[in-house]
PDB file of C-alpha atoms in Angstrom:
ATOM      1  CA  THR A  24     -12.863 -37.683 -73.546  1.00 95.00           C
ATOM      2  CA  HIS A  25     -13.570 -39.614 -76.773  1.00 94.00           C
ATOM      3  CA  THR A  26     -17.163 -40.205 -75.677  1.00 96.00           C
ATOM      4  CA  SER A  27     -18.828 -37.993 -78.312  1.00 95.00           C
ATOM      5  CA  GLY A  28     -19.678 -40.887 -80.619  1.00 91.00           C
ATOM      6  CA  ILE A  29     -17.496 -39.490 -83.419  1.00 90.00           C
ATOM      7  CA  PRO A  30     -15.317 -42.407 -84.616  1.00 86.00           C
ATOM      8  CA  TYR A  31     -12.157 -42.411 -86.729  1.00 84.00           C
ATOM      9  CA  TRP A  32     -12.966 -45.074 -89.280  1.00 70.00           C
ATOM     10  CA  TRP A  33     -16.065 -43.879 -91.154  1.00 59.00           C
ATOM     11  CA  ASP A  34     -16.528 -45.457 -94.575  1.00 56.00           C
ATOM     12  CA  THR A  35     -17.664 -42.091 -95.912  1.00 59.00           C
ATOM     13  CA  ASN A  36     -16.462 -38.887 -97.537  1.00 62.00           C
ATOM     14  CA  VAL A  37     -14.652 -37.920 -94.331  1.00 66.00           C
ATOM     15  CA  PHE A  38     -12.202 -40.749 -94.712  1.00 63.00           C
ATOM     16  CA  LYS A  39     -11.915 -40.131 -98.451  1.00 67.00           C
ATOM     17  CA  ILE A  40     -10.611 -36.614 -97.886  1.00 67.00           C
ATOM     18  CA  ILE A  41      -8.493 -37.506 -94.852  1.00 68.00           C
ATOM     19  CA  ILE A  42      -6.497 -40.488 -96.068  1.00 64.00           C
ATOM     20  CA  SER A  43      -5.573 -41.310 -92.472  1.00 70.00           C
ATOM     21  CA  PRO A  44      -6.468 -39.444 -89.265  1.00 74.00           C
ATOM     22  CA  GLY A  45      -4.390 -36.291 -89.099  1.00 76.00           C
ATOM     23  CA  TYR A  46      -2.485 -36.895 -92.325  1.00 84.00           C
ATOM     24  CA  THR A  47      -3.233 -36.045 -95.948  1.00 85.00           C
ATOM     25  CA  PHE A  48      -1.560 -34.862 -99.133  1.00 88.00           C
ATOM     26  CA  ASP A  49      -4.783 -33.233-100.334  1.00 86.00           C
ATOM     27  CA  ASN A  50      -5.667 -29.545-100.418  1.00 91.00           C
ATOM     28  CA  VAL A  51      -8.349 -29.603 -97.715  1.00 91.00           C
ATOM     29  CA  THR A  52      -8.821 -27.636 -94.505  1.00 94.00           C
ATOM     30  CA  LEU A  53      -9.985 -28.545 -91.037  1.00 94.00           C
ATOM     31  CA  GLU A  54     -13.175 -26.596 -91.765  1.00 95.00           C
ATOM     32  CA  ASP A  55     -13.830 -28.790 -94.826  1.00 91.00           C
ATOM     33  CA  VAL A  56     -13.414 -31.945 -92.776  1.00 88.00           C
ATOM     34  CA  ILE A  57     -15.617 -30.810 -89.895  1.00 91.00           C
ATOM     35  CA  ASN A  58     -18.362 -29.743 -92.313  1.00 90.00           C
ATOM     36  CA  GLU A  59     -18.351 -33.243 -93.832  1.00 85.00           C
ATOM     37  CA  MET A  60     -18.246 -34.793 -90.383  1.00 85.00           C
ATOM     38  CA  ALA A  61     -21.351 -32.871 -89.320  1.00 87.00           C
ATOM     39  CA  LYS A  62     -23.368 -34.759 -91.950  1.00 83.00           C
ATOM     40  CA  MET A  63     -22.498 -38.165 -90.512  1.00 83.00           C
ATOM     41  CA  PRO A  64     -24.468 -40.150 -87.902  1.00 84.00           C
ATOM     42  CA  LEU A  65     -22.859 -40.711 -84.523  1.00 88.00           C
ATOM     43  CA  ALA A  66     -21.615 -44.165 -83.596  1.00 86.00           C
ATOM     44  CA  HIS A  67     -23.557 -43.860 -80.323  1.00 91.00           C
ATOM     45  CA  GLN A  68     -25.172 -41.260 -78.088  1.00 96.00           C
ATOM     46  CA  PRO A  69     -22.644 -38.873 -76.520  1.00 96.00           C
ATOM     47  CA  GLY A  70     -21.414 -40.231 -73.212  1.00 96.00           C
ATOM     48  CA  ALA A  71     -22.678 -43.763 -73.845  1.00 96.00           C
ATOM     49  CA  ALA A  72     -19.306 -45.282 -74.743  1.00 94.00           C
ATOM     50  CA  LEU A  73     -15.647 -44.502 -75.246  1.00 94.00           C
ATOM     51  CA  THR A  74     -14.918 -44.407 -78.998  1.00 91.00           C
ATOM     52  CA  TYR A  75     -11.522 -43.179 -80.135  1.00 90.00           C
ATOM     53  CA  GLY A  76     -12.015 -40.732 -82.968  1.00 89.00           C
ATOM     54  CA  TYR A  77     -12.033 -37.250 -84.485  1.00 89.00           C
ATOM     55  CA  ASN A  78     -13.187 -35.553 -81.285  1.00 92.00           C
ATOM     56  CA  LEU A  79     -10.114 -33.354 -80.942  1.00 95.00           C
ATOM     57  CA  ASP A  80     -10.397 -32.269 -84.563  1.00 94.00           C
ATOM     58  CA  VAL A  81     -13.745 -30.744 -83.603  1.00 95.00           C
ATOM     59  CA  VAL A  82     -12.022 -29.004 -80.680  1.00 97.00           C
ATOM     60  CA  GLY A  83      -9.362 -27.754 -83.085  1.00 98.00           C
ATOM     61  CA  ARG A  84     -12.000 -26.200 -85.324  1.00 98.00           C
ATOM     62  CA  ILE A  85     -13.690 -24.597 -82.299  1.00 98.00           C
ATOM     63  CA  ILE A  86     -10.327 -23.040 -81.409  1.00 99.00           C
ATOM     64  CA  GLU A  87     -10.045 -21.614 -84.927  1.00 99.00           C
ATOM     65  CA  VAL A  88     -13.531 -20.100 -84.804  1.00 99.00           C
ATOM     66  CA  ALA A  89     -13.185 -18.721 -81.255  1.00 99.00           C
ATOM     67  CA  SER A  90      -9.694 -17.285 -81.750  1.00 99.00           C
ATOM     68  CA  GLY A  91     -10.010 -16.131 -85.346  1.00 99.00           C
ATOM     69  CA  MET A  92      -6.677 -17.846 -86.029  1.00 99.00           C
ATOM     70  CA  LYS A  93      -5.634 -20.914 -87.975  1.00 98.00           C
ATOM     71  CA  LEU A  94      -4.746 -23.768 -85.659  1.00 98.00           C
ATOM     72  CA  ASP A  95      -1.022 -23.683 -86.446  1.00 98.00           C
ATOM     73  CA  GLU A  96      -0.934 -19.946 -85.741  1.00 99.00           C
ATOM     74  CA  PHE A  97      -2.778 -20.432 -82.443  1.00 99.00           C
ATOM     75  CA  PHE A  98      -0.430 -23.224 -81.346  1.00 99.00           C
ATOM     76  CA  LYS A  99       2.617 -21.149 -82.266  1.00 99.00           C
ATOM     77  CA  LYS A 100       1.475 -18.002 -80.462  1.00 99.00           C
ATOM     78  CA  ARG A 101      -0.130 -19.552 -77.376  1.00 98.00           C
ATOM     79  CA  ILE A 102       1.980 -22.684 -76.823  1.00 99.00           C
ATOM     80  CA  PHE A 103       5.087 -23.188 -78.948  1.00 99.00           C
ATOM     81  CA  GLU A 104       6.690 -19.736 -78.710  1.00 99.00           C
ATOM     82  CA  PRO A 105       6.088 -19.288 -74.942  1.00 98.00           C
ATOM     83  CA  LEU A 106       7.523 -22.756 -74.258  1.00 99.00           C
ATOM     84  CA  GLY A 107      10.448 -22.378 -76.651  1.00 98.00           C
ATOM     85  CA  MET A 108       9.213 -25.268 -78.812  1.00 99.00           C
ATOM     86  CA  ASN A 109      11.055 -23.902 -81.828  1.00 98.00           C
ATOM     87  CA  ASP A 110      11.069 -27.038 -83.972  1.00 98.00           C
ATOM     88  CA  THR A 111       7.464 -28.284 -83.770  1.00 99.00           C
ATOM     89  CA  TYR A 112       5.260 -27.962 -86.858  1.00 98.00           C
ATOM     90  CA  PHE A 113       2.426 -29.475 -88.819  1.00 97.00           C
ATOM     91  CA  TYR A 114       4.507 -29.001 -91.986  1.00 97.00           C
ATOM     92  CA  LEU A 115       8.275 -28.541 -91.897  1.00 98.00           C
ATOM     93  CA  PRO A 116       9.925 -25.390 -93.270  1.00 97.00           C
ATOM     94  CA  GLN A 117      12.158 -26.232 -96.220  1.00 96.00           C
ATOM     95  CA  GLU A 118      15.331 -25.446 -94.276  1.00 98.00           C
ATOM     96  CA  LYS A 119      14.450 -28.118 -91.687  1.00 97.00           C
ATOM     97  CA  VAL A 120      13.343 -30.915 -94.021  1.00 97.00           C
ATOM     98  CA  GLY A 121      16.784 -32.530 -93.860  1.00 96.00           C
ATOM     99  CA  ARG A 122      16.356 -33.116 -90.119  1.00 97.00           C
ATOM    100  CA  LEU A 123      13.252 -35.285 -90.515  1.00 97.00           C
ATOM    101  CA  VAL A 124      13.993 -38.764 -89.181  1.00 96.00           C
ATOM    102  CA  THR A 125      13.231 -41.649 -91.537  1.00 97.00           C
ATOM    103  CA  LEU A 126      10.189 -43.648 -90.440  1.00 98.00           C
ATOM    104  CA  SER A 127      10.725 -47.353 -89.801  1.00 98.00           C
ATOM    105  CA  ALA A 128       8.317 -50.285 -89.641  1.00 98.00           C
ATOM    106  CA  LYS A 129       8.493 -53.440 -87.528  1.00 98.00           C
ATOM    107  CA  GLU A 130       5.736 -55.873 -88.464  1.00 97.00           C
ATOM    108  CA  LYS A 131       6.856 -58.850 -86.357  1.00 97.00           C
ATOM    109  CA  GLU A 132       8.615 -59.042 -83.004  1.00 96.00           C
ATOM    110  CA  ASP A 133      11.216 -61.524 -84.255  1.00 96.00           C
ATOM    111  CA  GLU A 134      12.135 -59.424 -87.293  1.00 96.00           C
ATOM    112  CA  ALA A 135      14.286 -56.311 -87.540  1.00 96.00           C
ATOM    113  CA  ALA A 136      12.756 -52.926 -88.251  1.00 97.00           C
ATOM    114  CA  VAL A 137      12.984 -51.760 -91.863  1.00 98.00           C
ATOM    115  CA  THR A 138      12.457 -48.430 -93.596  1.00 98.00           C
ATOM    116  CA  SER A 139       8.740 -47.763 -93.938  1.00 98.00           C
ATOM    117  CA  SER A 140       7.244 -47.878 -97.425  1.00 97.00           C
ATOM    118  CA  ASP A 141       4.193 -45.815 -96.417  1.00 95.00           C
ATOM    119  CA  ASP A 142       4.595 -42.626 -98.444  1.00 94.00           C
ATOM    120  CA  LEU A 143       1.872 -40.758 -96.546  1.00 91.00           C
ATOM    121  CA  PHE A 144       3.273 -41.344 -93.082  1.00 94.00           C
ATOM    122  CA  CYS A 145       6.866 -40.833 -94.231  1.00 96.00           C
ATOM    123  CA  ASN A 146       6.334 -37.613 -96.145  1.00 95.00           C
ATOM    124  CA  TYR A 147       3.065 -35.861 -95.220  1.00 93.00           C
ATOM    125  CA  SER A 148       4.918 -33.164 -93.228  1.00 96.00           C
ATOM    126  CA  VAL A 149       7.092 -32.431 -96.265  1.00 96.00           C
ATOM    127  CA  LYS A 150       4.903 -33.149 -99.301  1.00 92.00           C
ATOM    128  CA  GLY A 151       1.471 -32.242 -97.934  1.00 89.00           C
ATOM    129  CA  ALA A 152      -0.567 -29.323 -99.248  1.00 92.00           C
ATOM    130  CA  ARG A 153       0.045 -27.496 -95.927  1.00 95.00           C
ATOM    131  CA  THR A 154      -3.641 -26.746 -95.526  1.00 95.00           C
ATOM    132  CA  PHE A 155      -4.991 -29.485 -93.232  1.00 94.00           C
ATOM    133  CA  LEU A 156      -4.325 -28.732 -89.564  1.00 96.00           C
ATOM    134  CA  SER A 157      -5.678 -31.569 -87.458  1.00 94.00           C
ATOM    135  CA  GLY A 158      -6.768 -30.948 -83.892  1.00 94.00           C
ATOM    136  CA  GLY A 159      -5.884 -34.498 -82.926  1.00 93.00           C
ATOM    137  CA  ALA A 160      -2.774 -35.527 -84.863  1.00 93.00           C
ATOM    138  CA  GLY A 161      -0.080 -34.521 -87.309  1.00 93.00           C
ATOM    139  CA  LEU A 162       2.539 -32.503 -85.437  1.00 96.00           C
ATOM    140  CA  VAL A 163       6.215 -33.344 -85.850  1.00 97.00           C
ATOM    141  CA  GLY A 164       9.011 -32.186 -83.595  1.00 97.00           C
ATOM    142  CA  PRO A 165      12.042 -33.261 -81.557  1.00 97.00           C
ATOM    143  CA  LEU A 166      12.090 -34.894 -78.151  1.00 97.00           C
ATOM    144  CA  GLU A 167      13.387 -31.693 -76.548  1.00 98.00           C
ATOM    145  CA  ASP A 168      10.279 -29.755 -77.604  1.00 99.00           C
ATOM    146  CA  TYR A 169       7.985 -32.540 -76.407  1.00 97.00           C
ATOM    147  CA  ALA A 170       9.819 -32.580 -73.073  1.00 98.00           C
ATOM    148  CA  LYS A 171       9.144 -28.877 -72.575  1.00 99.00           C
ATOM    149  CA  PHE A 172       5.431 -29.432 -73.148  1.00 99.00           C
ATOM    150  CA  CYS A 173       5.356 -32.339 -70.682  1.00 99.00           C
ATOM    151  CA  GLN A 174       7.360 -30.391 -68.100  1.00 99.00           C
ATOM    152  CA  MET A 175       4.819 -27.580 -68.388  1.00 99.00           C
ATOM    153  CA  LEU A 176       2.056 -30.025 -67.451  1.00 99.00           C
ATOM    154  CA  LEU A 177       4.103 -31.449 -64.570  1.00 99.00           C
ATOM    155  CA  ASN A 178       4.690 -27.891 -63.330  1.00 99.00           C
ATOM    156  CA  GLY A 179       0.960 -27.221 -63.164  1.00 98.00           C
ATOM    157  CA  GLY A 180       0.700 -25.389 -66.470  1.00 99.00           C
ATOM    158  CA  SER A 181       3.875 -23.281 -66.410  1.00 99.00           C
ATOM    159  CA  TYR A 182       7.382 -23.512 -67.836  1.00 98.00           C
ATOM    160  CA  ASN A 183      10.271 -21.049 -67.854  1.00 95.00           C
ATOM    161  CA  ASN A 184       8.122 -18.458 -66.050  1.00 96.00           C
ATOM    162  CA  LYS A 185       5.393 -18.684 -68.706  1.00 97.00           C
ATOM    163  CA  GLN A 186       1.924 -19.761 -67.526  1.00 98.00           C
ATOM    164  CA  ILE A 187       0.215 -21.603 -70.386  1.00 99.00           C
ATOM    165  CA  ILE A 188      -2.817 -22.896 -68.466  1.00 98.00           C
ATOM    166  CA  SER A 189      -3.804 -22.695 -64.806  1.00 99.00           C
ATOM    167  CA  PRO A 190      -2.903 -25.359 -62.212  1.00 99.00           C
ATOM    168  CA  LYS A 191      -6.609 -26.022 -61.671  1.00 99.00           C
ATOM    169  CA  SER A 192      -7.054 -26.626 -65.396  1.00 99.00           C
ATOM    170  CA  VAL A 193      -4.314 -29.265 -65.297  1.00 99.00           C
ATOM    171  CA  GLU A 194      -5.995 -30.858 -62.272  1.00 98.00           C
ATOM    172  CA  MET A 195      -9.318 -30.974 -64.101  1.00 99.00           C
ATOM    173  CA  MET A 196      -7.795 -32.362 -67.297  1.00 99.00           C
ATOM    174  CA  THR A 197      -6.009 -35.175 -65.484  1.00 99.00           C
ATOM    175  CA  ARG A 198      -8.845 -36.648 -63.456  1.00 98.00           C
ATOM    176  CA  ASN A 199     -11.387 -39.212 -64.618  1.00 98.00           C
ATOM    177  CA  HIS A 200     -14.204 -37.846 -66.794  1.00 98.00           C
ATOM    178  CA  VAL A 201     -15.670 -41.050 -68.208  1.00 98.00           C
ATOM    179  CA  GLY A 202     -17.104 -42.628 -65.058  1.00 96.00           C
ATOM    180  CA  ALA A 203     -17.034 -46.403 -65.247  1.00 96.00           C
ATOM    181  CA  LEU A 204     -16.761 -46.555 -69.058  1.00 96.00           C
ATOM    182  CA  PRO A 205     -13.950 -48.986 -69.908  1.00 94.00           C
ATOM    183  CA  LEU A 206     -10.820 -47.772 -71.688  1.00 94.00           C
ATOM    184  CA  GLY A 207     -10.394 -50.959 -73.685  1.00 91.00           C
ATOM    185  CA  ASP A 208      -8.925 -53.653 -71.465  1.00 93.00           C
ATOM    186  CA  THR A 209      -6.389 -51.352 -69.787  1.00 94.00           C
ATOM    187  CA  GLY A 210      -8.205 -50.992 -66.476  1.00 96.00           C
ATOM    188  CA  ASN A 211      -7.364 -47.284 -66.578  1.00 97.00           C
ATOM    189  CA  GLU A 212      -9.532 -44.155 -66.708  1.00 98.00           C
ATOM    190  CA  PHE A 213      -9.641 -41.204 -69.095  1.00 98.00           C
ATOM    191  CA  GLY A 214      -9.496 -37.451 -68.548  1.00 98.00           C
ATOM    192  CA  PHE A 215      -9.403 -34.611 -71.072  1.00 98.00           C
ATOM    193  CA  GLY A 216      -6.973 -36.158 -73.551  1.00 96.00           C
ATOM    194  CA  PHE A 217      -5.065 -38.240 -71.012  1.00 98.00           C
ATOM    195  CA  GLU A 218      -5.153 -41.876 -69.941  1.00 98.00           C
ATOM    196  CA  ILE A 219      -5.177 -41.894 -66.138  1.00 98.00           C
ATOM    197  CA  MET A 220      -3.296 -44.742 -64.479  1.00 98.00           C
ATOM    198  CA  THR A 221      -5.199 -46.670 -61.789  1.00 98.00           C
ATOM    199  CA  GLU A 222      -4.443 -49.409 -59.265  1.00 97.00           C
ATOM    200  CA  LYS A 223      -6.243 -51.870 -61.522  1.00 96.00           C
ATOM    201  CA  GLY A 224      -4.338 -50.798 -64.601  1.00 95.00           C
ATOM    202  CA  LEU A 225      -1.010 -51.086 -62.775  1.00 95.00           C
ATOM    203  CA  GLN A 226      -1.583 -54.555 -61.332  1.00 91.00           C
ATOM    204  CA  ASN A 227       1.287 -56.145 -63.248  1.00 87.00           C
ATOM    205  CA  ILE A 228       3.629 -53.209 -63.924  1.00 92.00           C
ATOM    206  CA  LEU A 229       5.409 -50.561 -61.878  1.00 96.00           C
ATOM    207  CA  GLY A 230       3.797 -47.144 -61.778  1.00 97.00           C
ATOM    208  CA  THR A 231       1.889 -44.596 -59.747  1.00 98.00           C
ATOM    209  CA  PRO A 232      -1.908 -44.350 -59.644  1.00 98.00           C
ATOM    210  CA  GLY A 233      -2.895 -40.868 -60.781  1.00 98.00           C
ATOM    211  CA  SER A 234      -0.026 -40.529 -63.238  1.00 99.00           C
ATOM    212  CA  TYR A 235      -1.190 -39.847 -66.770  1.00 99.00           C
ATOM    213  CA  LYS A 236      -0.020 -40.558 -70.286  1.00 98.00           C
ATOM    214  CA  TRP A 237      -0.722 -40.564 -73.984  1.00 97.00           C
ATOM    215  CA  GLY A 238       1.152 -41.274 -77.186  1.00 95.00           C
ATOM    216  CA  GLY A 239       1.588 -40.499 -80.846  1.00 92.00           C
ATOM    217  CA  ALA A 240       1.191 -42.215 -84.191  1.00 91.00           C
ATOM    218  CA  PHE A 241       4.825 -43.247 -84.556  1.00 95.00           C
ATOM    219  CA  SER A 242       5.068 -45.106 -81.223  1.00 96.00           C
ATOM    220  CA  THR A 243       5.875 -42.079 -79.095  1.00 96.00           C
ATOM    221  CA  GLU A 244       4.647 -42.051 -75.511  1.00 97.00           C
ATOM    222  CA  TYR A 245       4.931 -39.799 -72.497  1.00 98.00           C
ATOM    223  CA  VAL A 246       4.072 -40.529 -68.864  1.00 99.00           C
ATOM    224  CA  ILE A 247       3.761 -37.716 -66.334  1.00 99.00           C
ATOM    225  CA  ASP A 248       3.957 -38.728 -62.668  1.00 99.00           C
ATOM    226  CA  PRO A 249       3.277 -35.784 -60.327  1.00 98.00           C
ATOM    227  CA  LYS A 250       3.897 -37.841 -57.172  1.00 98.00           C
ATOM    228  CA  GLU A 251       7.416 -38.774 -58.283  1.00 98.00           C
ATOM    229  CA  ASP A 252       7.998 -35.381 -59.984  1.00 98.00           C
ATOM    230  CA  LEU A 253       8.804 -37.338 -63.113  1.00 98.00           C
ATOM    231  CA  VAL A 254       8.365 -37.156 -66.884  1.00 99.00           C
ATOM    232  CA  MET A 255       9.134 -40.194 -69.052  1.00 99.00           C
ATOM    233  CA  ILE A 256       9.252 -39.869 -72.836  1.00 98.00           C
ATOM    234  CA  PHE A 257       9.720 -42.685 -75.340  1.00 98.00           C
ATOM    235  CA  TYR A 258      10.651 -41.860 -78.950  1.00 95.00           C
ATOM    236  CA  CYS A 259      11.475 -44.444 -81.604  1.00 93.00           C
ATOM    237  CA  ASN A 260       9.753 -43.303 -84.849  1.00 96.00           C
ATOM    238  CA  VAL A 261       8.430 -46.727 -85.828  1.00 98.00           C
ATOM    239  CA  ARG A 262       4.988 -47.550 -87.246  1.00 96.00           C
ATOM    240  CA  PRO A 263       3.850 -50.236 -86.794  1.00 96.00           C
ATOM    241  CA  LEU A 264       5.920 -51.424 -83.825  1.00 98.00           C
ATOM    242  CA  ALA A 265       5.299 -55.088 -83.058  1.00 98.00           C
ATOM    243  CA  GLY A 266       5.273 -55.694 -79.306  1.00 97.00           C
ATOM    244  CA  LYS A 267       4.869 -51.984 -78.537  1.00 96.00           C
ATOM    245  CA  VAL A 268       2.896 -52.467 -75.315  1.00 94.00           C
ATOM    246  CA  GLU A 269       5.519 -54.825 -73.891  1.00 96.00           C
ATOM    247  CA  ILE A 270       8.366 -52.496 -74.924  1.00 97.00           C
ATOM    248  CA  LEU A 271       6.727 -49.473 -73.307  1.00 96.00           C
ATOM    249  CA  ASN A 272       5.920 -51.381 -70.124  1.00 95.00           C
ATOM    250  CA  LYS A 273       9.534 -52.574 -69.903  1.00 96.00           C
ATOM    251  CA  TYR A 274      10.811 -49.028 -70.439  1.00 97.00           C
ATOM    252  CA  ARG A 275       8.611 -47.613 -67.678  1.00 97.00           C
ATOM    253  CA  THR A 276       9.542 -50.473 -65.352  1.00 96.00           C
ATOM    254  CA  LEU A 277      13.267 -49.814 -65.839  1.00 97.00           C
ATOM    255  CA  VAL A 278      12.783 -46.116 -65.072  1.00 98.00           C
ATOM    256  CA  TYR A 279      10.793 -46.788 -61.896  1.00 98.00           C
ATOM    257  CA  GLN A 280      13.298 -49.427 -60.762  1.00 97.00           C
ATOM    258  CA  ALA A 281      16.048 -46.821 -61.008  1.00 97.00           C
ATOM    259  CA  LEU A 282      14.317 -44.336 -58.691  1.00 96.00           C
ATOM    260  CA  ILE A 283      15.720 -43.921 -55.178  1.00 91.00           C
ATOM    261  CA  ASN A 284      14.582 -41.715 -52.315  1.00 79.00           C
TER     262      ASN A 284
END
């Protein structure tokens, strides 16, 4: 829920070994990072505020300890293989490196996107040490794989006759778990890893209260709308993307305008 008080931007050893959340060229492990993190003070008492941060990296390390597996192995066995997500990785196999899409950057709305000059973001999945497996970031994969994951959630935890999690787990994950704590100025609520759309948050855009969404570092976003039996996915591979909020709102509006009974 990002209410633990563990932030992303510590000016400490954590940020020195993780150059950016989820991405690094250095030979470190998730265990190394969590051990450093445990030495740091919290930004606030757990539950007192919503602070976006390394919370899911802690969950990732818990998964490793509980399962006895590295996080990439756990994801592959329990999620990727059952769903047929055959091209999703933390670090690309050599034979698939040529399929990696070039990252672009768009600093200003009135300027064209250009090839990104950020070596870390462009190449971490190819040039990284292949040891750091973030619980909260860092996967690369095609839209088709992402769509299978989203369809699984829309289906109540199952896809292609494979039950990944229970329907009740999906229900629990996609309801509000932060009370009245504000999610920035969105007017929306937050579940277990999902932003939950509300009447207030949808005042000026088309949408369905109770639908849920989240996004990725390179301006990806998905929206899952159980009422409309709908998954929307936006991929553009641009970081930063000037005007991203407006672009995503326009995209969702066009999709909802196209729906008919």
